[in-house]
Amino acid sequence: MGCGSVQQSVPRIVQAGDIADALARLCISACCNLPAENLERIEALASAEESPIGRQVLATILENHRLAAREQRPACQDTGLAVVFIELGQDVHIAGGDLATAINEGVRRGYRDGWLRKSVVADPLFDRVNTGDNTPAIVHTTIVPGDGLKITLAPKGGGAENMSALAMMIPAAGVEGVRKFVVDQVRRAGPNACPPLVVGVGIGGDFETAPLLAKKALLRKIGSPNPDPRYAAFEAELLEAVNKLGLGPQGLGGTTTALAVHIEHAPCHIASLPVAVNLNCHISAHESITL
Amino acid sequence: MVRQITTPLDDATIASLKAGDQVLLSGIVYTARDAAHKRLAALISEGKELPFDLNGQVIAYIGPTPAKPGDPIGSAGPTTSMRMDPYAVTLMERGLKGMIGKGARSQQVRDGMVQHRAVYFAAIGGAGALAAKKVTSAELVAYEDLGPEAIRKLHVDGLPLFVVNDIYGSDLYEDGVARYRKD
């Protein structure tokens, strides 16, 4: 193909209504059904937990999550802000409405029909009036090659989100600085973020992308290591360090403070070393669908 | 050993509770979280009557999911208690005897519990579906406009809790972490 030639491609049509339907289903499913690997990990750790109270807490958590799935009830009353990740193929055309409206319509329906809690206030500072339908959703859209449309919903509870943090470190801080920051954040979070936790760490990028990397790290399958062996080893090291803090299940003391530490990393400025820690509780709800 | 206790909490029961005890709580508890606490504190500062009598009562920091048809309540686990710390001492001064939530309290609240002979219990965060099974009825008391943050009167039957702070100044979070810390 020479310079100046034009390749015509026909966009794939995706209906806005199908996006809304998909979101509504994801809201209900993600809040009621834990990822299977979370349950497996909690089960495996429960037998190794040193604290009797900790073992009892883990057994209760497992019972809760099985009940939630069986009766299709929200595992936790905090069914979160609806955080939505969209991977939109550049060959997709959305018809019959716009993307943002479709997403919010789906969230509105899912939270209503699934008897989920509406936890959004319209104004953060002054009147803090509940919007009543859990909208607006937080939406992160990435344009990708192809004609697919992948929707991931990660409902995010307030307790764990409140204990998350960003540090703009200097490069000299290095691995040691990152280790100290991550472990300190988990210690500071204590019982508030409902341990056992999933710890999302974002390293690199800039002031706004490091937290997004940390949040995306929470979407990875629990315990799936970073593909870079250096980061995978660092994840394992951080997990061990966090579990030595003694917080244990619900912070009541014990050896199971985190189920996993996941790191996502990105290139950054020569002057910078941004590090973000985004915490999730043991539920760590998220689910995807591809249209 | 797991003990059964009943609300309202009397002085003898309160005196017998120690940090680390496991209890099954039955009786009435009131739900209230951030927005409801703000309104209660405003009423107190204006010298007005509260929507319920705090004397001997227990407040649960719970904002449940909506009840499915036929159920008394939706999922009903605890929220982070520290957000209610700015209001807790004022409520204890007016007779509040128990708080249910998750996470550590400020030193001021801990001192307040010793002074006003009140206890703080932890429920298991993220186990809200199971906790809802212990709620036999729920009734709106005030602030319906707050939605999940409205004050509700719950009858609970055997709600499983841990005593975190007792009237002797002990704290289960501190003790538990110290026991298992290895760094």
XYZ file of C-alpha atoms in Angstrom:
474
model
C 0.000 0.000 0.000
C 1.528 3.249 -1.115
C 1.534 6.551 0.637
C -1.718 8.346 0.069
C -3.827 5.277 -0.598
C -6.903 4.988 1.566
C -8.129 1.741 3.020
C -11.838 1.725 3.591
C -13.043 -0.255 6.558
C -16.597 -0.768 7.633
C -17.092 -0.051 11.306
C -18.682 -2.711 13.446
C -21.913 -1.413 14.926
C -22.495 -1.864 18.662
C -25.820 -0.723 20.041
C -25.749 1.588 23.063
C -28.615 -0.451 24.525
C -26.445 -3.576 24.504
C -23.763 -1.695 26.425
C -26.331 -0.619 29.033
C -27.654 -4.199 29.324
C -24.138 -5.545 29.775
C -23.336 -2.996 32.500
C -26.537 -3.780 34.380
C -25.665 -7.482 34.427
C -22.070 -6.794 35.477
C -23.161 -4.611 38.427
C -25.278 -7.361 39.927
C -22.901 -10.201 39.172
C -19.731 -8.466 40.386
C -21.321 -7.547 43.722
C -22.736 -11.003 44.418
C -20.115 -13.356 42.963
C -16.507 -13.208 44.081
C -13.819 -14.180 41.609
C -13.270 -17.939 42.160
C -9.540 -17.439 42.670
C -10.218 -15.095 45.631
C -12.201 -17.828 47.366
C -9.518 -20.402 46.616
C -6.809 -18.133 47.993
C -8.770 -17.378 51.185
C -9.417 -21.100 51.670
C -5.744 -21.919 51.219
C -4.639 -19.207 53.657
C -7.292 -20.004 56.266
C -5.616 -23.268 57.226
C -2.225 -21.550 57.559
C -3.472 -18.591 59.620
C -1.803 -18.636 63.059
C -4.440 -16.654 64.963
C -7.542 -18.561 66.141
C -9.622 -15.381 65.778
C -8.102 -14.910 62.334
C -9.065 -18.438 61.283
C -12.576 -17.847 62.529
C -12.832 -14.557 60.622
C -11.648 -16.217 57.405
C -14.161 -19.036 57.860
C -16.932 -16.447 58.343
C -15.830 -14.551 55.250
C -15.916 -17.752 53.185
C -19.378 -18.580 54.527
C -20.539 -15.064 53.646
C -19.228 -15.205 50.111
C -20.800 -18.614 49.440
C -24.117 -17.357 50.810
C -23.919 -14.232 48.641
C -23.346 -16.283 45.492
C -25.997 -18.865 46.374
C -28.730 -16.314 47.136
C -27.451 -13.627 44.746
C -27.092 -11.034 47.487
C -24.332 -8.413 47.676
C -21.407 -9.912 49.607
C -20.855 -6.518 51.238
C -23.266 -3.655 51.858
C -20.775 -1.267 50.272
C -21.449 -2.044 46.645
C -19.219 0.858 45.770
C -18.708 3.457 43.168
C -19.116 1.893 39.727
C -15.626 2.117 38.238
C -15.799 1.162 34.570
C -12.900 0.392 32.244
C -13.741 0.459 28.548
C -11.432 -0.920 25.873
C -13.010 0.392 22.722
C -11.841 -1.014 19.402
C -11.200 1.816 16.968
C -13.294 0.016 14.338
C -16.399 0.101 16.516
C -19.217 2.543 15.959
C -21.662 2.990 18.828
C -25.182 3.493 17.537
C -28.435 4.413 19.205
C -26.934 6.626 21.883
C -23.657 7.765 23.369
C -21.227 5.698 25.409
C -21.376 7.688 28.665
C -25.169 7.724 28.747
C -25.303 3.987 28.007
C -22.866 3.209 30.818
C -24.767 5.300 33.349
C -28.088 3.834 32.233
C -26.668 0.345 32.822
C -25.332 1.276 36.244
C -28.652 2.873 37.197
C -30.553 -0.291 36.226
C -28.057 -2.711 37.734
C -28.003 -0.966 41.105
C -31.802 -0.724 41.141
C -32.622 -4.241 39.945
C -29.858 -5.880 41.982
C -30.927 -4.172 45.225
C -27.439 -2.689 45.477
C -26.589 0.297 47.654
C -26.550 3.755 46.137
C -23.410 5.336 47.499
C -22.816 8.437 45.380
C -23.300 12.056 46.467
C -23.603 14.725 43.777
C -21.447 17.330 45.499
C -18.388 16.264 47.497
C -18.108 19.232 49.840
C -21.267 21.222 50.458
C -24.673 19.522 50.415
C -23.576 15.891 49.743
C -27.005 14.825 48.454
C -27.226 11.174 47.365
C -27.897 10.923 43.627
C -30.171 7.965 44.392
C -29.101 5.726 41.527
C -25.347 5.293 42.058
C -24.489 7.375 39.012
C -22.376 8.879 37.680
C -19.973 6.014 37.106
C -16.224 6.623 36.978
C -15.234 5.763 33.400
C -11.765 5.094 31.968
C -11.748 4.607 28.208
C -8.872 3.309 26.105
C -8.997 3.162 22.316
C -7.470 -0.113 21.097
C -6.980 -1.740 17.676
C -9.740 -3.951 16.303
C -13.514 -4.064 16.487
C -14.065 -5.404 20.004
C -15.581 -3.635 22.995
C -14.460 -4.893 26.394
C -16.236 -3.623 29.494
C -14.785 -4.197 32.951
C -16.679 -3.157 36.050
C -14.822 -2.851 39.352
C -17.226 -1.614 42.056
C -15.020 0.184 44.599
C -15.874 0.416 48.266
C -15.138 3.544 50.283
C -13.272 1.964 53.182
C -10.415 0.591 51.113
C -10.360 3.540 48.722
C -9.990 5.986 51.641
C -6.829 4.195 52.760
C -5.136 4.487 49.351
C -2.329 6.956 48.644
C 0.083 8.479 46.135
C 3.738 9.438 46.683
C 5.783 11.480 44.239
C 9.187 10.016 45.108
C 12.587 10.950 43.781
C 14.454 8.344 41.729
C 17.042 7.944 44.516
C 14.318 6.479 46.738
C 14.486 3.357 44.565
C 13.258 -0.106 45.491
C 13.784 0.540 49.197
C 11.651 3.679 49.096
C 8.847 1.923 47.264
C 8.941 -1.021 49.674
C 8.704 1.266 52.694
C 5.847 3.286 51.200
C 3.770 0.226 50.288
C 4.257 -1.484 53.645
C 3.560 1.768 55.523
C 0.312 2.275 53.636
C -0.920 -1.193 54.569
C 0.094 -0.615 58.199
C -1.647 2.762 58.200
C -4.785 1.229 56.677
C -4.882 -1.314 59.505
C -8.371 -2.789 59.886
C -10.111 -0.017 57.908
C -9.694 -1.537 54.461
C -11.054 -4.929 55.626
C -8.044 -7.232 55.429
C -7.153 -9.695 54.032
C -6.410 -7.179 51.298
C -5.506 -7.134 47.673
C -2.781 -4.498 47.325
C -2.565 -2.693 43.985
C 0.677 -0.814 43.353
C 1.272 1.554 40.435
C 4.862 2.575 39.781
C 5.831 5.145 37.161
C 3.793 7.242 34.780
C 2.969 10.586 36.343
C 0.785 12.208 38.982
C -2.495 10.952 37.511
C -1.434 7.700 35.884
C 0.297 6.041 38.867
C -3.031 5.721 40.775
C -4.706 4.403 37.641
C -1.966 1.781 37.289
C -2.542 0.816 40.932
C -6.255 0.457 40.303
C -5.650 -1.603 37.171
C -3.342 -3.860 39.192
C -6.406 -4.804 41.264
C -8.085 -6.163 38.135
C -5.476 -8.863 37.654
C -6.353 -12.398 38.605
C -5.308 -12.845 42.239
C -1.792 -14.170 42.515
C -1.036 -13.956 38.799
C 2.522 -12.580 38.822
C 3.749 -9.564 36.889
C 5.207 -10.837 33.592
C 8.523 -9.087 34.324
C 10.412 -11.433 36.699
C 11.949 -8.499 38.613
C 8.535 -7.064 39.378
C 7.144 -10.542 40.095
C 9.900 -11.077 42.668
C 9.181 -7.642 44.164
C 5.484 -8.518 44.428
C 6.350 -11.689 46.342
C 8.721 -9.778 48.609
C 6.110 -7.103 49.351
C 3.458 -9.729 50.086
C 5.757 -11.364 52.603
C 6.593 -8.007 54.213
C 2.934 -7.023 54.464
C 1.995 -10.343 56.031
C 4.654 -9.831 58.722
C 2.854 -6.707 59.954
C 0.647 -8.844 62.189
C -2.602 -7.175 61.158
C -4.253 -10.400 60.051
C -7.888 -10.883 59.036
C -9.903 -7.736 59.844
C -6.811 -6.302 61.559
C -7.599 -8.289 64.708
C -4.114 -9.847 64.651
C -2.766 -12.659 62.521
C -0.597 -13.696 59.623
C -3.017 -13.225 56.711
C -2.994 -9.494 56.006
C -3.008 -9.635 52.212
C -4.071 -12.180 49.609
C -1.838 -10.669 46.934
C 0.302 -7.684 45.960
C 0.058 -6.734 42.287
C 2.329 -4.162 40.642
C 1.737 -2.397 37.355
C 4.492 -0.162 36.025
C 5.010 2.379 33.249
C 7.752 4.651 31.871
C 8.181 7.938 33.709
C 10.069 11.263 33.683
C 13.823 11.255 34.407
C 13.127 13.264 37.575
C 10.262 11.156 38.883
C 9.309 7.989 40.686
C 5.548 8.168 41.237
C 4.167 5.357 43.411
C 0.513 4.755 44.189
C -1.103 2.197 46.453
C -4.748 1.324 45.867
C -6.199 -1.116 48.368
C -9.038 -3.555 47.955
C -10.683 -5.764 50.536
C -10.854 -9.547 50.184
C -13.873 -9.239 47.903
C -11.940 -7.252 45.300
C -14.951 -7.310 43.029
C -14.469 -7.024 39.294
C -15.918 -8.644 36.210
C -15.560 -8.196 32.450
C -17.604 -8.800 29.352
C -16.660 -8.415 25.697
C -19.302 -7.325 23.207
C -16.113 -18.841 74.748
C -18.798 -16.857 72.993
C -21.142 -14.914 75.253
C -24.706 -13.865 74.592
C -25.507 -10.276 75.509
C -28.652 -8.211 75.124
C -29.366 -4.532 74.558
C -29.882 -2.116 76.187
C -26.486 -2.729 77.776
C -26.581 -2.505 81.565
C -23.625 -1.518 83.732
C -22.911 -5.064 84.886
C -22.733 -6.375 81.324
C -20.520 -3.514 80.250
C -18.181 -4.036 83.195
C -17.869 -7.738 82.333
C -16.839 -7.200 78.698
C -13.111 -7.363 77.914
C -11.239 -6.582 74.730
C -10.915 -9.815 72.762
C -14.232 -11.274 73.957
C -16.532 -12.690 71.323
C -20.194 -11.964 71.807
C -23.510 -12.649 70.132
C -25.571 -9.500 70.489
C -29.364 -9.551 70.566
C -31.961 -6.825 70.942
C -32.268 -3.380 69.410
C -29.460 -1.505 67.679
C -29.753 1.742 65.720
C -27.964 2.279 62.428
C -26.273 5.626 61.870
C -23.269 6.703 59.856
C -21.633 9.931 58.698
C -24.589 12.029 57.577
C -26.890 10.892 60.399
C -24.191 11.594 62.997
C -23.759 15.086 61.620
C -27.483 15.720 62.072
C -27.577 14.207 65.565
C -24.640 16.381 66.620
C -26.377 19.455 65.200
C -29.542 18.671 67.203
C -27.483 18.264 70.368
C -25.652 21.543 69.850
C -28.986 23.302 69.295
C -30.402 21.726 72.446
C -33.117 19.886 70.519
C -34.574 16.437 71.096
C -33.002 13.464 69.284
C -35.092 11.122 67.119
C -34.412 8.300 69.618
C -33.342 8.042 73.251
C -29.627 7.212 73.401
C -29.686 5.972 76.972
C -28.134 2.508 77.192
C -28.369 2.089 73.423
C -26.027 0.728 70.786
C -25.339 2.408 67.446
C -24.170 0.323 64.520
C -22.186 2.099 61.818
C -24.062 0.333 59.052
C -25.532 1.568 55.789
C -27.318 -1.490 54.407
C -28.191 -2.358 50.836
C -31.943 -2.057 50.100
C -34.026 -4.965 51.375
C -35.211 -7.369 48.709
C -38.985 -7.907 48.835
C -39.800 -10.092 51.827
C -36.511 -9.438 53.643
C -36.167 -7.085 56.637
C -32.883 -5.675 55.360
C -30.231 -6.034 52.673
C -26.555 -6.790 53.289
C -25.542 -5.114 56.516
C -21.874 -5.096 57.473
C -19.968 -2.347 59.288
C -18.364 0.760 57.844
C -15.113 2.401 59.014
C -15.699 3.786 62.511
C -13.049 6.524 62.574
C -15.281 8.731 60.456
C -17.711 8.882 63.372
C -14.960 9.707 65.901
C -15.696 13.464 65.848
C -19.231 12.758 67.127
C -18.815 9.702 69.378
C -17.904 11.381 72.668
C -20.883 13.753 72.429
C -23.198 10.758 71.998
C -21.585 8.860 74.888
C -22.146 11.915 77.087
C -25.839 11.456 76.332
C -25.958 7.815 77.324
C -24.724 5.832 74.301
C -23.259 2.585 75.643
C -22.127 0.666 72.595
C -20.804 1.211 69.078
C -20.467 -1.363 66.306
C -18.147 -0.781 63.360
C -14.729 -1.673 62.038
C -11.314 -0.132 62.489
C -9.507 1.665 65.285
C -10.890 4.636 67.242
C -9.118 7.860 68.129
C -7.512 8.258 71.531
C -10.215 10.774 72.387
C -12.959 8.222 71.729
C -11.062 5.534 73.655
C -10.727 7.879 76.628
C -14.409 8.691 76.272
C -15.307 4.998 76.514
C -13.382 4.674 79.767
C -14.937 7.839 81.171
C -18.524 7.147 80.089
C -18.376 3.347 80.486
C -19.130 2.394 76.908
C -17.780 -0.369 74.648
C -16.788 -0.635 71.015
C -17.432 -3.795 69.044
C -16.052 -4.865 65.670
C -18.252 -6.668 63.195
C -16.660 -8.470 60.265
C -16.242 -6.116 57.327
C -17.236 -7.579 54.000
C -19.505 -10.210 55.526
C -22.681 -8.196 55.114
C -24.803 -10.918 53.506
C -24.290 -13.158 56.526
C -24.849 -10.331 59.048
C -28.213 -9.578 57.412
C -29.389 -13.061 58.426
C -29.126 -11.961 62.066
C -31.482 -9.019 61.564
C -35.086 -9.996 62.268
C -36.712 -6.609 61.646
C -35.832 -3.095 60.544
C -37.842 0.066 60.983
C -37.123 3.567 59.732
C -36.570 6.007 62.608
C -35.362 9.199 60.921
C -33.785 10.856 57.896
C -35.307 8.790 55.096
C -33.871 11.338 52.651
C -30.396 10.011 53.459
C -31.219 6.703 51.777
C -28.717 4.096 52.992
C -27.588 6.550 55.679
C -31.020 6.856 57.318
C -31.372 5.898 60.985
C -33.014 2.486 61.312
C -34.011 0.539 64.390
C -32.892 -3.052 63.923
C -33.830 -6.080 65.962
C -30.869 -8.396 65.861
C -30.649 -11.970 67.047
C -27.154 -13.222 67.809
C -25.100 -10.741 65.791
C -21.460 -11.985 66.045
C -19.073 -9.293 67.317
C -15.640 -8.873 68.877
C -15.081 -6.519 71.804
C -12.332 -4.139 70.627
C -12.346 -1.446 73.316
C -13.541 -2.116 76.863
C -14.026 0.316 79.749
C -10.567 -0.558 81.099
C -8.698 1.021 78.206
C -7.682 -2.171 76.350
C -7.697 -2.384 72.562
C -7.970 -5.667 70.665
C -6.403 -4.230 67.503
C -3.241 -3.212 69.368
C -3.035 -6.442 71.336
C -3.764 -8.685 68.354
C -1.258 -7.032 66.048
C 1.458 -7.035 68.739
C 0.997 -10.772 69.161
C 1.493 -11.676 65.495
C 3.864 -8.971 64.300
C 7.090 -10.367 62.836
C 8.828 -7.409 61.225
